């Protein structure tokens, strides 16, 4: 069973929260925020899951790359969203995919698209399955003859490395650790580290506009894409590999963010970097989140481009055992393959201190500052966070996050409005109080990307409804307050209604026409980006 | 006549090359490169120009914002390309627009689009008219009832400045100097300075993916756009103003680079910056262009993000009186609103010197280094370059530029191939030798944007054909060698065939469908981006 992925949660079987981490999490939620268990659910046993009868029969030519095994069908029934987790622990597998296909190359991808089209089956592209917004959850409208999930994990190679240009050609199904391992002998790194790094893929990052390691400058995978190849039902679309271009609207920008609804991203040339040789991290404490935000703004507008400039509020620190709730933490780090970063760090430190920050960990004296103090404790918690959900959901505790971006002039009111709306929604939906926290995941000269988390006890019998009630309220608030429905989590199925509100209606029309041309039968990830029924806002 | 724009060349009447600059240019071309005058053309007098009879009659409701004056029709008959100039001096005004319209607001724009649609007239958006690729030249296919050129110069205001977020809302018709003058009292600057700065507009920059001041990092206007509003025949399309987003394919990226073929860009929120307080410029000499390119690569890959890191070869320096042809010049500069730039400059200097550069102007001792030495001389020449064409064309001398981008691994062969192809094409087309030069306009970690210029004597009677022969050969070479047909000059009418070769065919189909939806009658800038006859590569 080693290295077999869990069908009920994050990562591999046998990996998860330690007992002490689990106890500490539950203890803090209960004693500090009054969030206590209401349920006693357990992981549904594989042989007890009622999978619907398979409706599809792959042709002999595709048989060797297709499977209908129960474990595979269960594994691909959900992504990593809160509603996915609630439905999973409720043994709701009625929408399980019929067939899981593992293409080895572009020809396999094209053959699978052809076959699904002939069958009238929906096709769900699946990278690492880490979507927290229902992007890989095979809930498709009636009318499809079945569902094929296309798991890209066999197309996982680094095909070429160009160290002169610092670029690499990588297959869409390569997971973070795989591609970094293949790049390492060449002395380069992609350095794109989303929280899902272990179990997400380059193709998935491009399809969802993933946000990675860098908190400034190269935040989204968008900035790292030199070209991209997408196989669509209408044929193969490959852009020219270029460091920059001004030749018409960017073809890559149609593919980036297309969320599997226009085609399958089979490979891309991406920009890599020299491996980090110089690094410094500092931690600062602020009495107030908004004061810390002012320091982030100063650093973001100074043209320093730190690798990291995150602030984490007292609630998030407390929930994760990295603080007592009395202060906001700022983590600033600089990295370089080429030269010492002291000048940069000096200037950022000046911004932090002049905005009322107090040193928590000192970069001058502590080369391991990123591993110590509140910064180190929060970093540890950040890495294990994806494991929390499989613990909390069966206990009836909702624990979810959402994120946005907003310009600085509107940030303060946005921050107050969204926190208020989240607290109100929790109270109205569950009848209880919850915990709401905020951090910045990324920062731009013109505004931050605030990232909210909330935790509350639900009624086990109506947990999914209660979650949706909260989700609708906070999503409405995000849009009403001027934010984006997502900065880097993507749209998936869960954000689709708000995405349609946010998107200029005429652009929605253009996307629908792109979809009709590239995927004439509408089989690709139906319900995501362009609705399966062809509905879009202005026509 | 003060401040009236020339209909035959660059800028205002009364402005142009001084006699001594003109003599020096002709002297160098003749004595160093053997390029001598073959013609004795003169500016066609306005009252001698045979404008075709006007075919359109604006309705009373639009009369006050429309004109059919001969000067206005002549002024809007051409942009600033080499073929434009050749045809102008040949008095070829047969394609002059029938009506010039000056909208004051979005409602005027919509009314003009409606009227042109009803008439079946083509509509050419016109910002500053600086296109060097035929982007505003009203050559439209047969079948249109006439041509309306929409001059955006009355929509030229800065509407809002948000100094907290460092952003401003600016109308599409604002020219560079106008918008900078309006931003200045707020202590901010857009700092987007294309060579056409004086006579180009924000809307034009966005429509053509303009390349500006910064040689690294924020090279294209793309990076400075927070949102954009475009008025199309199908309605108004306005994106949400955000510092960053991951919500589906970017709607702005469909508008950026749309070259007036999908709609009229009436306003945008753009990212501005604090005004520069710290600045340093250094000049270095290299014996060889490729050696200098190595230094650029080192600087571009070191994460230093200089405001400028240009190299100019000996030929370009000599033609412009900034060198004797024996060396390549590198200009490096750093700028900051916030902090001294010495550390950055130190590191860049180290790269330049370690790659064989020799100091030409020393940033440590000379705070005016950007105005002195070869760097200063070339800077002077750069500013007056747009005036060269109106001097050279009537003398039968072709003097044109083209630009591309290519990854570092392919740059060396690209450089050799393109220079060779240009020399060969000049010889084959004109039977004479010409001068060919190269510089870098922008540099990325993964490759440079090489910018070529060429000068040759043509036969006055077949100057246009000879230019096209050269243009076709060098454009073929650029595509064959892996480059982009344009890095920042745009596509216009002149690059359209190569753009169609470069663009993924399926993406061309998507653009054609976008065009059909947003501009159902195909009246907007026909022939640009999507061909007027609806032809595109794959369907």
Coordinates of N, CA and C in Angstrom, one line a residue, chain A residues 387-488:
Chain A
X387 N -3.6 18.3 5.1 CA -4.0 17.1 5.8 C -5.1 17.3 6.8
X388 N -5.4 18.6 7.2 CA -6.4 18.9 8.2 C -7.8 18.4 7.8
X389 N -8.1 18.6 6.5 CA -9.5 18.4 6.2 C -10.0 17.0 6.4
X390 N -9.2 16.0 6.1 CA -9.7 14.6 6.4 C -9.9 14.3 7.8
X391 N -9.3 15.1 8.7 CA -9.5 15.0 10.1 C -10.8 15.7 10.5
X392 N -11.0 16.9 10.0 CA -12.0 17.8 10.5 C -13.4 17.4 9.9
X393 N -13.5 17.1 8.6 CA -14.8 16.9 8.0 C -15.6 15.8 8.7
X394 N -15.0 14.6 9.0 CA -15.8 13.6 9.7 C -16.2 14.0 11.1
X395 N -15.5 15.0 11.7 CA -15.9 15.5 13.0 C -17.0 16.6 12.9
X396 N -17.4 16.9 11.6 CA -18.5 17.9 11.4 C -17.9 19.3 11.5
X397 N -16.6 19.5 11.4 CA -16.0 20.8 11.4 C -15.7 21.3 10.0
X398 N -16.3 22.4 9.6 CA -16.0 23.0 8.3 C -14.7 23.8 8.5
X399 N -13.8 23.6 7.6 CA -12.5 24.3 7.7 C -12.1 24.6 6.2
X400 N -12.3 25.9 5.8 CA -12.1 26.1 4.4 C -11.4 27.5 4.2
X401 N -11.0 27.7 3.0 CA -10.3 28.9 2.6 C -10.9 29.5 1.3
X402 N -10.7 30.8 1.2 CA -11.0 31.5 -0.1 C -10.1 32.6 -0.2
X403 N -9.8 33.1 -1.4 CA -8.8 34.1 -1.6 C -9.2 35.0 -2.8
X404 N -8.7 36.2 -2.8 CA -9.0 37.2 -3.7 C -7.9 38.2 -4.0
X405 N -8.1 39.2 -4.7 CA -7.1 40.3 -4.9 C -7.9 41.6 -5.0
X406 N -7.3 42.7 -4.5 CA -8.0 44.0 -4.5 C -7.0 45.1 -4.5
X407 N -7.3 46.2 -5.1 CA -6.3 47.3 -5.1 C -6.2 47.9 -3.7
X408 N -5.1 48.6 -3.4 CA -4.8 49.1 -2.0 C -5.9 50.1 -1.6
X409 N -6.4 50.9 -2.5 CA -7.4 51.9 -2.1 C -8.6 51.3 -1.5
X410 N -9.0 50.1 -1.9 CA -10.2 49.5 -1.5 C -9.9 48.4 -0.4
X411 N -8.6 48.1 -0.1 CA -8.3 47.0 0.7 C -8.9 47.0 2.1
X412 N -8.8 48.2 2.7 CA -9.2 48.2 4.1 C -10.7 47.9 4.3
X413 N -11.5 48.5 3.5 CA -13.0 48.2 3.6 C -13.3 46.8 3.1
X414 N -12.5 46.3 2.1 CA -12.7 44.9 1.7 C -12.4 44.0 2.8
X415 N -11.3 44.2 3.5 CA -10.9 43.4 4.6 C -12.0 43.3 5.7
X416 N -12.5 44.5 6.1 CA -13.6 44.6 7.1 C -14.8 43.9 6.6
X417 N -15.2 44.2 5.4 CA -16.5 43.6 4.8 C -16.4 42.1 4.7
X418 N -15.3 41.6 4.3 CA -15.3 40.1 4.1 C -15.2 39.4 5.4
X419 N -14.5 39.9 6.3 CA -14.4 39.2 7.6 C -15.8 39.3 8.3
X420 N -16.5 40.4 8.2 CA -17.8 40.6 8.8 C -18.8 39.6 8.1
X421 N -18.7 39.6 6.8 CA -19.7 38.7 6.0 C -19.4 37.3 6.3
X422 N -18.2 36.9 6.6 CA -17.9 35.5 6.9 C -18.4 35.1 8.3
X423 N -18.1 36.0 9.2 CA -18.6 35.7 10.6 C -20.2 35.7 10.6
X424 N -20.8 36.6 9.9 CA -22.3 36.6 9.8 C -22.8 35.4 9.1
X425 N -22.2 35.0 8.1 CA -22.7 33.8 7.3 C -22.5 32.5 8.1
X426 N -21.5 32.4 8.9 CA -21.3 31.2 9.8 C -22.4 31.2 10.8
X427 N -22.6 32.4 11.4 CA -23.7 32.4 12.5 C -25.0 32.1 11.9
X428 N -25.4 32.7 10.7 CA -26.7 32.5 10.1 C -26.9 31.1 9.7
X429 N -25.8 30.5 9.1 CA -25.9 29.2 8.6 C -25.9 28.1 9.6
X430 N -25.0 28.2 10.6 CA -24.9 27.1 11.6 C -25.5 27.4 12.9
X431 N -25.8 28.7 13.2 CA -26.3 29.1 14.5 C -25.2 29.1 15.6
X432 N -23.9 29.0 15.1 CA -22.8 29.1 16.0 C -21.8 30.1 15.6
X433 N -20.8 30.5 16.5 CA -19.7 31.4 16.1 C -18.6 30.5 15.5
X434 N -17.8 31.1 14.6 CA -16.7 30.5 14.0 C -15.4 31.3 14.1
X435 N -14.3 30.8 13.6 CA -13.1 31.5 13.6 C -12.8 31.9 12.1
X436 N -12.4 33.2 11.9 CA -12.1 33.7 10.6 C -10.7 34.4 10.6
X437 N -9.9 34.0 9.7 CA -8.5 34.5 9.7 C -8.2 35.1 8.3
X438 N -7.1 35.8 8.3 CA -6.6 36.4 7.0 C -5.1 36.4 6.9
X439 N -4.6 36.1 5.7 CA -3.2 36.4 5.5 C -3.1 36.9 4.1
X440 N -1.9 37.4 3.7 CA -1.7 37.8 2.3 C -0.9 36.6 1.6
X441 N -1.4 36.1 0.5 CA -0.6 35.1 -0.2 C 0.4 35.8 -1.1
X442 N 0.0 36.8 -1.8 CA 0.9 37.5 -2.7 C 0.7 39.0 -2.6
X443 N 1.6 39.8 -3.0 CA 1.4 41.3 -3.0 C 2.0 41.9 -4.2
X444 N 1.2 42.9 -4.8 CA 1.6 43.6 -6.0 C 1.7 45.1 -5.6
X445 N 2.4 45.8 -6.5 CA 2.5 47.3 -6.2 C 1.1 47.9 -6.1
X446 N 0.2 47.4 -6.8 CA -1.2 48.1 -6.7 C -2.2 47.4 -5.8
X447 N -1.8 46.3 -5.2 CA -2.7 45.7 -4.2 C -2.3 44.3 -3.8
X448 N -2.9 43.8 -2.7 CA -2.6 42.5 -2.1 C -3.5 41.4 -2.6
X449 N -3.1 40.2 -2.4 CA -4.0 39.0 -2.6 C -4.4 38.5 -1.2
X450 N -5.5 39.0 -0.6 CA -5.8 38.5 0.8 C -6.4 37.0 0.7
X451 N -6.0 36.3 1.7 CA -6.4 34.8 1.7 C -7.1 34.6 3.0
X452 N -8.3 34.2 3.0 CA -9.1 34.0 4.2 C -9.3 32.5 4.5
X453 N -9.3 32.2 5.8 CA -9.7 30.9 6.3 C -10.8 31.0 7.3
X454 N -11.7 30.0 7.3 CA -12.7 30.0 8.4 C -12.9 28.6 8.9
X455 N -13.3 28.5 10.1 CA -13.5 27.2 10.8 C -14.8 27.3 11.6
X456 N -15.7 26.3 11.5 CA -16.9 26.4 12.3 C -17.5 25.0 12.4
X457 N -18.2 24.8 13.5 CA -18.9 23.5 13.7 C -20.2 23.5 12.9
X458 N -20.5 22.4 12.2 CA -21.7 22.3 11.4 C -22.6 21.2 11.9
X459 N -23.8 21.1 11.4 CA -24.6 19.9 11.8 C -24.3 18.8 10.8
X460 N -23.8 17.7 11.2 CA -23.4 16.6 10.3 C -24.5 16.3 9.2
X461 N -25.7 16.4 9.5 CA -26.8 16.0 8.6 C -26.9 17.1 7.5
X462 N -26.6 18.3 7.8 CA -26.8 19.4 6.7 C -25.5 20.1 6.5
X463 N -24.4 19.5 6.7 CA -23.1 20.1 6.6 C -22.9 20.7 5.2
X464 N -23.3 20.0 4.1 CA -23.0 20.5 2.8 C -23.9 21.7 2.5
X465 N -25.1 21.7 2.9 CA -26.0 22.9 2.8 C -25.4 24.1 3.5
X466 N -25.0 23.8 4.7 CA -24.5 24.9 5.6 C -23.2 25.5 4.9
X467 N -22.4 24.6 4.4 CA -21.2 25.1 3.7 C -21.6 26.0 2.5
X468 N -22.5 25.5 1.7 CA -22.9 26.3 0.5 C -23.5 27.6 0.9
X469 N -24.2 27.7 2.1 CA -24.8 28.9 2.5 C -23.7 30.0 2.8
X470 N -22.7 29.5 3.5 CA -21.5 30.3 3.8 C -20.8 30.7 2.5
X471 N -20.6 29.7 1.7 CA -19.8 30.0 0.4 C -20.5 31.0 -0.4
X472 N -21.8 30.9 -0.5 CA -22.6 31.9 -1.4 C -22.5 33.3 -0.8
X473 N -22.6 33.4 0.5 CA -22.5 34.7 1.2 C -21.2 35.3 1.0
X474 N -20.1 34.6 1.3 CA -18.8 35.2 1.2 C -18.4 35.5 -0.3
X475 N -18.9 34.7 -1.2 CA -18.6 34.9 -2.6 C -19.3 36.2 -3.1
X476 N -20.5 36.3 -2.7 CA -21.3 37.6 -3.0 C -20.5 38.8 -2.4
X477 N -20.1 38.6 -1.2 CA -19.4 39.8 -0.5 C -18.1 40.1 -1.3
X478 N -17.3 39.1 -1.7 CA -16.1 39.3 -2.4 C -16.4 40.1 -3.7
X479 N -17.4 39.7 -4.4 CA -17.7 40.4 -5.7 C -18.3 41.8 -5.4
X480 N -19.2 41.9 -4.4 CA -19.7 43.2 -4.1 C -18.7 44.2 -3.7
X481 N -17.6 43.7 -3.0 CA -16.6 44.6 -2.5 C -15.5 44.9 -3.5
X482 N -15.7 44.4 -4.7 CA -14.7 44.7 -5.8 C -13.6 43.8 -6.0
X483 N -13.6 42.6 -5.3 CA -12.5 41.7 -5.5 C -12.7 40.7 -6.7
X484 N -11.7 39.9 -6.9 CA -11.9 38.8 -7.8 C -12.3 37.5 -7.1
X485 N -13.1 36.7 -7.7 CA -13.6 35.5 -7.1 C -12.5 34.5 -6.8
X486 N -11.4 34.7 -7.5 CA -10.2 33.9 -7.2 C -9.0 34.5 -7.7
X487 N -7.9 34.5 -6.8 CA -6.6 35.0 -7.3 C -5.8 33.8 -7.8
X488 N -5.9 32.6 -7.3 CA -5.1 31.5 -7.8 C -5.7 30.1 -7.5

